[in-house]
PDB file of C-alpha atoms in Angstrom:
ATOM      1  CA  MET F   4     -48.796 -19.658   6.927  1.00  0.00           C
ATOM      2  CA  LEU F   5     -49.042 -16.382   4.992  1.00  0.00           C
ATOM      3  CA  ARG F   6     -46.305 -14.878   7.227  1.00  0.00           C
ATOM      4  CA  ARG F   7     -43.982 -17.761   6.388  1.00  0.00           C
ATOM      5  CA  VAL F   8     -44.535 -17.313   2.662  1.00  0.00           C
ATOM      6  CA  VAL F   9     -43.872 -13.535   2.901  1.00  0.00           C
ATOM      7  CA  VAL F  10     -40.676 -14.119   4.941  1.00  0.00           C
ATOM      8  CA  GLY F  11     -39.592 -16.819   2.479  1.00  0.00           C
ATOM      9  CA  LEU F  12     -40.227 -14.526  -0.499  1.00  0.00           C
ATOM     10  CA  ALA F  13     -38.342 -11.674   1.170  1.00  0.00           C
ATOM     11  CA  LEU F  14     -35.338 -13.925   1.813  1.00  0.00           C
ATOM     12  CA  TRP F  15     -35.490 -15.430  -1.643  1.00  0.00           C
ATOM     13  CA  SER F  16     -35.772 -12.081  -3.440  1.00  0.00           C
ATOM     14  CA  GLY F  17     -32.698 -10.767  -1.563  1.00  0.00           C
ATOM     15  CA  CYS F  18     -30.532 -13.567  -2.954  1.00  0.00           C
ATOM     16  CA  SER F  19     -29.287 -13.846  -6.505  1.00  0.00           C
ATOM     17  CA  GLU F  20     -29.919 -17.571  -6.525  1.00  0.00           C
ATOM     18  CA  ARG F  21     -31.612 -20.024  -4.255  1.00  0.00           C
ATOM     19  CA  PRO F  22     -29.344 -22.444  -2.362  1.00  0.00           C
ATOM     20  CA  PRO F  23     -29.587 -26.000  -3.727  1.00  0.00           C
ATOM     21  CA  GLY F  24     -32.017 -28.173  -1.825  1.00  0.00           C
ATOM     22  CA  ALA F  25     -33.768 -25.261  -0.111  1.00  0.00           C
ATOM     23  CA  PRO F  26     -37.354 -26.188   0.684  1.00  0.00           C
ATOM     24  CA  GLY F  27     -40.155 -24.153  -0.903  1.00  0.00           C
ATOM     25  CA  GLU F  28     -41.864 -23.563   2.430  1.00  0.00           C
ATOM     26  CA  SER F  29     -39.940 -23.106   5.670  1.00  0.00           C
ATOM     27  CA  THR F  30     -40.411 -22.430   9.331  1.00  0.00           C
ATOM     28  CA  SER F  31     -38.786 -19.441  11.022  1.00  0.00           C
ATOM     29  CA  GLU F  32     -35.994 -21.771  12.219  1.00  0.00           C
ATOM     30  CA  ASP F  33     -35.484 -22.932   8.633  1.00  0.00           C
ATOM     31  CA  SER F  34     -35.416 -19.304   7.488  1.00  0.00           C
ATOM     32  CA  THR F  35     -32.521 -18.650   9.845  1.00  0.00           C
ATOM     33  CA  THR F  36     -30.755 -21.708   8.503  1.00  0.00           C
ATOM     34  CA  THR F  37     -31.447 -20.605   4.930  1.00  0.00           C
ATOM     35  CA  THR F  38     -30.068 -17.144   5.687  1.00  0.00           C
ATOM     36  CA  THR F  39     -26.923 -18.668   7.184  1.00  0.00           C
ATOM     37  CA  THR F  40     -26.537 -20.994   4.208  1.00  0.00           C
ATOM     38  CA  GLY F  41     -27.104 -18.073   1.839  1.00  0.00           C
ATOM     39  CA  ALA F  42     -24.418 -16.075   3.680  1.00  0.00           C
ATOM     40  CA  GLY F  43     -22.074 -19.039   3.348  1.00  0.00           C
ATOM     41  CA  ASP F  44     -22.556 -19.303  -0.418  1.00  0.00           C
ATOM     42  CA  PRO F  45     -20.514 -16.144  -1.240  1.00  0.00           C
ATOM     43  CA  ALA F  46     -17.615 -17.640   0.726  1.00  0.00           C
ATOM     44  CA  THR F  47     -17.854 -20.736  -1.424  1.00  0.00           C
ATOM     45  CA  ALA F  48     -18.090 -18.577  -4.525  1.00  0.00           C
ATOM     46  CA  SER F  49     -15.022 -16.566  -3.495  1.00  0.00           C
ATOM     47  CA  ALA F  50     -13.133 -19.787  -2.775  1.00  0.00           C
ATOM     48  CA  THR F  51     -13.827 -20.945  -6.317  1.00  0.00           C
ATOM     49  CA  SER F  52     -12.869 -17.539  -7.718  1.00  0.00           C
ATOM     50  CA  GLU F  53      -9.521 -17.379  -5.900  1.00  0.00           C
ATOM     51  CA  GLU F  54      -7.630 -17.957  -9.165  1.00  0.00           C
ATOM     52  CA  PRO F  55      -8.420 -14.493 -10.640  1.00  0.00           C
ATOM     53  CA  ALA F  56      -7.775 -12.744  -7.296  1.00  0.00           C
ATOM     54  CA  PRO F  57      -3.961 -12.566  -7.673  1.00  0.00           C
ATOM     55  CA  THR F  58      -4.344 -10.538 -10.863  1.00  0.00           C
ATOM     56  CA  SER F  59      -7.099  -8.225  -9.745  1.00  0.00           C
ATOM     57  CA  GLY F  60      -7.715  -8.444  -6.003  1.00  0.00           C
ATOM     58  CA  PRO F  61      -7.117  -5.690  -3.508  1.00  0.00           C
ATOM     59  CA  TYR F  62      -4.069  -6.387  -1.408  1.00  0.00           C
ATOM     60  CA  LEU F  63      -3.601  -5.198   2.126  1.00  0.00           C
ATOM     61  CA  PRO F  64      -0.524  -3.037   2.463  1.00  0.00           C
ATOM     62  CA  GLU F  65       2.373  -4.479   4.421  1.00  0.00           C
ATOM     63  CA  GLY F  66       5.422  -3.088   6.169  1.00  0.00           C
ATOM     64  CA  LEU F  67       5.929   0.666   5.826  1.00  0.00           C
ATOM     65  CA  PHE F  68       3.047   0.776   3.363  1.00  0.00           C
ATOM     66  CA  ALA F  69       0.679  -0.003   6.262  1.00  0.00           C
ATOM     67  CA  CYS F  70       1.944   2.954   8.339  1.00  0.00           C
ATOM     68  CA  LEU F  71      -0.121   6.110   8.678  1.00  0.00           C
ATOM     69  CA  ASP F  72      -0.150   8.046   5.477  1.00  0.00           C
ATOM     70  CA  ASN F  73       0.911  11.608   6.266  1.00  0.00           C
ATOM     71  CA  GLN F  74       2.389  12.436   2.876  1.00  0.00           C
ATOM     72  CA  SER F  75       4.998  15.201   2.705  1.00  0.00           C
ATOM     73  CA  CYS F  76       4.427  15.478  -1.050  1.00  0.00           C
ATOM     74  CA  SER F  77       2.448  13.836  -3.805  1.00  0.00           C
ATOM     75  CA  ARG F  78       3.919  10.584  -5.097  1.00  0.00           C
ATOM     76  CA  TRP F  79       6.839  11.266  -7.437  1.00  0.00           C
ATOM     77  CA  ASP F  80       6.340   9.182 -10.570  1.00  0.00           C
ATOM     78  CA  CYS F  81       9.693   8.351 -12.156  1.00  0.00           C
ATOM     79  CA  ALA F  82       8.454   5.118 -13.711  1.00  0.00           C
ATOM     80  CA  GLY F  83       9.215   6.418 -17.206  1.00  0.00           C
ATOM     81  CA  GLY F  84      12.481   7.997 -16.068  1.00  0.00           C
ATOM     82  CA  CYS F  85      13.031  11.419 -14.568  1.00  0.00           C
ATOM     83  CA  GLU F  86      14.972  13.883 -16.644  1.00  0.00           C
ATOM     84  CA  GLN F  87      13.562  16.734 -14.570  1.00  0.00           C
ATOM     85  CA  PRO F  88      12.187  16.593 -11.025  1.00  0.00           C
ATOM     86  CA  GLY F  89       8.873  18.342 -11.686  1.00  0.00           C
ATOM     87  CA  PRO F  90       6.845  19.699  -8.763  1.00  0.00           C
ATOM     88  CA  GLU F  91       6.624  16.324  -6.974  1.00  0.00           C
ATOM     89  CA  GLY F  92      10.386  15.770  -7.192  1.00  0.00           C
ATOM     90  CA  MET F  93      11.190  19.297  -6.048  1.00  0.00           C
ATOM     91  CA  CYS F  94       8.842  18.811  -3.101  1.00  0.00           C
ATOM     92  CA  ALA F  95      10.435  15.448  -2.156  1.00  0.00           C
ATOM     93  CA  LEU F  96      13.995  16.727  -2.472  1.00  0.00           C
ATOM     94  CA  GLY F  97      13.082  19.875  -0.521  1.00  0.00           C
ATOM     95  CA  ALA F  98      11.479  17.810   2.253  1.00  0.00           C
ATOM     96  CA  LEU F  99      14.588  15.624   2.474  1.00  0.00           C
ATOM     97  CA  TYR F 100      16.807  18.724   2.553  1.00  0.00           C
ATOM     98  CA  ASP F 101      14.657  20.242   5.322  1.00  0.00           C
ATOM     99  CA  ARG F 102      14.495  16.922   7.194  1.00  0.00           C
ATOM    100  CA  ALA F 103      10.704  17.353   7.309  1.00  0.00           C
ATOM    101  CA  THR F 104       8.371  14.714   8.714  1.00  0.00           C
ATOM    102  CA  GLY F 105       5.987  12.848   6.468  1.00  0.00           C
ATOM    103  CA  VAL F 106       6.008   9.990   3.979  1.00  0.00           C
ATOM    104  CA  ILE F 107       7.913  10.344   0.709  1.00  0.00           C
ATOM    105  CA  GLU F 108       7.086   7.995  -2.150  1.00  0.00           C
ATOM    106  CA  VAL F 109       8.745   7.606  -5.530  1.00  0.00           C
ATOM    107  CA  ALA F 110       7.850   5.143  -8.284  1.00  0.00           C
ATOM    108  CA  ARG F 111      10.814   3.896 -10.344  1.00  0.00           C
ATOM    109  CA  CYS F 112      11.402   1.294 -13.033  1.00  0.00           C
ATOM    110  CA  ASP F 113      15.018   0.162 -12.882  1.00  0.00           C
ATOM    111  CA  GLY F 114      14.182  -3.172 -14.438  1.00  0.00           C
ATOM    112  CA  PRO F 115      10.997  -4.179 -12.623  1.00  0.00           C
ATOM    113  CA  CYS F 116       8.885  -1.257 -11.422  1.00  0.00           C
ATOM    114  CA  ALA F 117       8.805  -0.542  -7.704  1.00  0.00           C
ATOM    115  CA  LEU F 118       7.305   1.992  -5.329  1.00  0.00           C
ATOM    116  CA  HIS F 119       9.809   3.252  -2.750  1.00  0.00           C
ATOM    117  CA  ARG F 120       8.594   4.616   0.571  1.00  0.00           C
ATOM    118  CA  LEU F 121      10.756   6.601   2.973  1.00  0.00           C
ATOM    119  CA  ILE F 122       9.576   7.748   6.363  1.00  0.00           C
ATOM    120  CA  PRO F 123      11.834  10.202   8.213  1.00  0.00           C
ATOM    121  CA  ARG F 124      12.013   9.599  11.957  1.00  0.00           C
ATOM    122  CA  GLY F 125      11.068  13.161  12.818  1.00  0.00           C
ATOM    123  CA  ALA F 126      11.645  16.803  12.016  1.00  0.00           C
ATOM    124  CA  GLY F 127      15.307  17.741  12.015  1.00  0.00           C
ATOM    125  CA  THR F 128      16.745  14.198  12.239  1.00  0.00           C
ATOM    126  CA  ASP F 129      18.806  12.319   9.668  1.00  0.00           C
ATOM    127  CA  GLU F 130      17.161   8.954  10.474  1.00  0.00           C
ATOM    128  CA  VAL F 131      14.843   7.468   7.886  1.00  0.00           C
ATOM    129  CA  ARG F 132      13.127   4.112   7.403  1.00  0.00           C
ATOM    130  CA  TRP F 133      12.968   2.791   3.835  1.00  0.00           C
ATOM    131  CA  GLN F 134      11.197  -0.009   2.017  1.00  0.00           C
ATOM    132  CA  TRP F 135      10.095  -0.680  -1.533  1.00  0.00           C
ATOM    133  CA  ARG F 136       7.454  -2.934  -3.015  1.00  0.00           C
ATOM    134  CA  SER F 137       7.222  -4.313  -6.513  1.00  0.00           C
ATOM    135  CA  GLN F 138       4.409  -3.108  -8.734  1.00  0.00           C
ATOM    136  CA  THR F 139       3.279  -6.675  -9.370  1.00  0.00           C
ATOM    137  CA  LYS F 140       0.100  -8.436  -8.286  1.00  0.00           C
ATOM    138  CA  PRO F 141       0.512  -9.557  -5.593  1.00  0.00           C
ATOM    139  CA  PRO F 142       3.171  -7.012  -4.671  1.00  0.00           C
ATOM    140  CA  GLY F 143       6.526  -8.201  -3.369  1.00  0.00           C
ATOM    141  CA  TYR F 144       8.038  -6.347  -0.410  1.00  0.00           C
ATOM    142  CA  ALA F 145      11.712  -5.647   0.243  1.00  0.00           C
ATOM    143  CA  GLU F 146      13.196  -5.801   3.689  1.00  0.00           C
ATOM    144  CA  ILE F 147      12.627  -2.712   5.864  1.00  0.00           C
ATOM    145  CA  VAL F 148      15.859  -0.854   6.608  1.00  0.00           C
ATOM    146  CA  ASP F 149      16.850   2.007   8.905  1.00  0.00           C
ATOM    147  CA  CYS F 150      19.189   4.454   7.200  1.00  0.00           C
ATOM    148  CA  MET F 151      20.769   7.860   7.562  1.00  0.00           C
ATOM    149  CA  LEU F 152      19.963  10.536   4.999  1.00  0.00           C
ATOM    150  CA  GLN F 153      22.757  11.921   2.885  1.00  0.00           C
ATOM    151  CA  PRO F 154      24.054  15.304   4.092  1.00  0.00           C
ATOM    152  CA  ARG F 155      21.936  18.326   3.248  1.00  0.00           C
ATOM    153  CA  ASP F 156      24.397  19.489   0.606  1.00  0.00           C
ATOM    154  CA  PHE F 157      23.501  16.391  -1.491  1.00  0.00           C
ATOM    155  CA  PHE F 158      19.838  17.472  -1.621  1.00  0.00           C
ATOM    156  CA  GLU F 159      20.778  21.126  -2.096  1.00  0.00           C
ATOM    157  CA  ALA F 160      22.869  20.166  -5.144  1.00  0.00           C
ATOM    158  CA  CYS F 161      19.898  18.183  -6.511  1.00  0.00           C
ATOM    159  CA  LEU F 162      17.607  21.172  -6.064  1.00  0.00           C
ATOM    160  CA  ILE F 163      20.080  23.384  -7.940  1.00  0.00           C
ATOM    161  CA  ALA F 164      21.276  21.011 -10.693  1.00  0.00           C
ATOM    162  CA  PHE F 165      19.161  17.881 -11.100  1.00  0.00           C
ATOM    163  CA  THR F 166      20.936  14.642 -12.127  1.00  0.00           C
ATOM    164  CA  PRO F 167      19.550  11.082 -12.508  1.00  0.00           C
ATOM    165  CA  GLU F 168      21.107  10.188  -9.138  1.00  0.00           C
ATOM    166  CA  CYS F 169      18.796  12.756  -7.521  1.00  0.00           C
ATOM    167  CA  ALA F 170      15.748  10.615  -8.404  1.00  0.00           C
ATOM    168  CA  ASP F 171      17.203   7.428  -6.907  1.00  0.00           C
ATOM    169  CA  PRO F 172      16.102   6.660  -3.322  1.00  0.00           C
ATOM    170  CA  ALA F 173      19.159   4.406  -2.925  1.00  0.00           C
ATOM    171  CA  ALA F 174      21.344   7.499  -3.452  1.00  0.00           C
ATOM    172  CA  TRP F 175      19.444   9.466  -0.791  1.00  0.00           C
ATOM    173  CA  VAL F 176      20.491   7.185   2.056  1.00  0.00           C
ATOM    174  CA  LYS F 177      23.606   5.637   3.592  1.00  0.00           C
ATOM    175  CA  ASP F 178      24.512   3.278   6.433  1.00  0.00           C
ATOM    176  CA  CYS F 179      21.340   1.184   6.028  1.00  0.00           C
ATOM    177  CA  GLN F 180      20.714  -1.671   8.457  1.00  0.00           C
ATOM    178  CA  PRO F 181      17.832  -4.174   8.497  1.00  0.00           C
ATOM    179  CA  THR F 182      15.272  -3.522  11.211  1.00  0.00           C
ATOM    180  CA  GLY F 183      12.477  -5.495  12.810  1.00  0.00           C
ATOM    181  CA  GLU F 184      10.569  -2.276  13.499  1.00  0.00           C
ATOM    182  CA  VAL F 185       7.948  -0.963  11.123  1.00  0.00           C
ATOM    183  CA  CYS F 186       6.234   2.348  11.823  1.00  0.00           C
ATOM    184  CA  PHE F 187       7.806   5.073  13.939  1.00  0.00           C
ATOM    185  CA  ASP F 188       5.787   5.867  17.083  1.00  0.00           C
TER     186      ASP F 188
END
């Protein structure tokens, strides 16, 4: 009897509240049932708190944003506009000029804010996969497209004399086609 009370107290003290209708004294079978019921309560609580989740919940990345994250450079933040490339922009433009491997991300606000992600196919190639997602909660995802990078002289000109076009991922690519593929293997 004492063992049952100790087990019951241990289970009860580990919970923030006692499930409704739980008996004061239980057998070891009832303790298992109580534990299962207690584990089910958070699911019920999360089901009732689903309304706030869209504004604050963590969202699993989708599309290119779920691919391995081998960043070429730190994220380039152009959300407030980019009059100068800064170190992140110089790194991104240099990586695109060099046709380096690794993820390139740039945040922009042309109307609604979005995070653009480009993943070059491999070192030395002109092929790149591109997608953007809105900075809303939950985020909205654009279609994934396969594109060709602009010629190297485009990126060289941006590295020498920066213009607003140099910070626009849509200007970095050409000949884009929708793709069903996601991450490069």
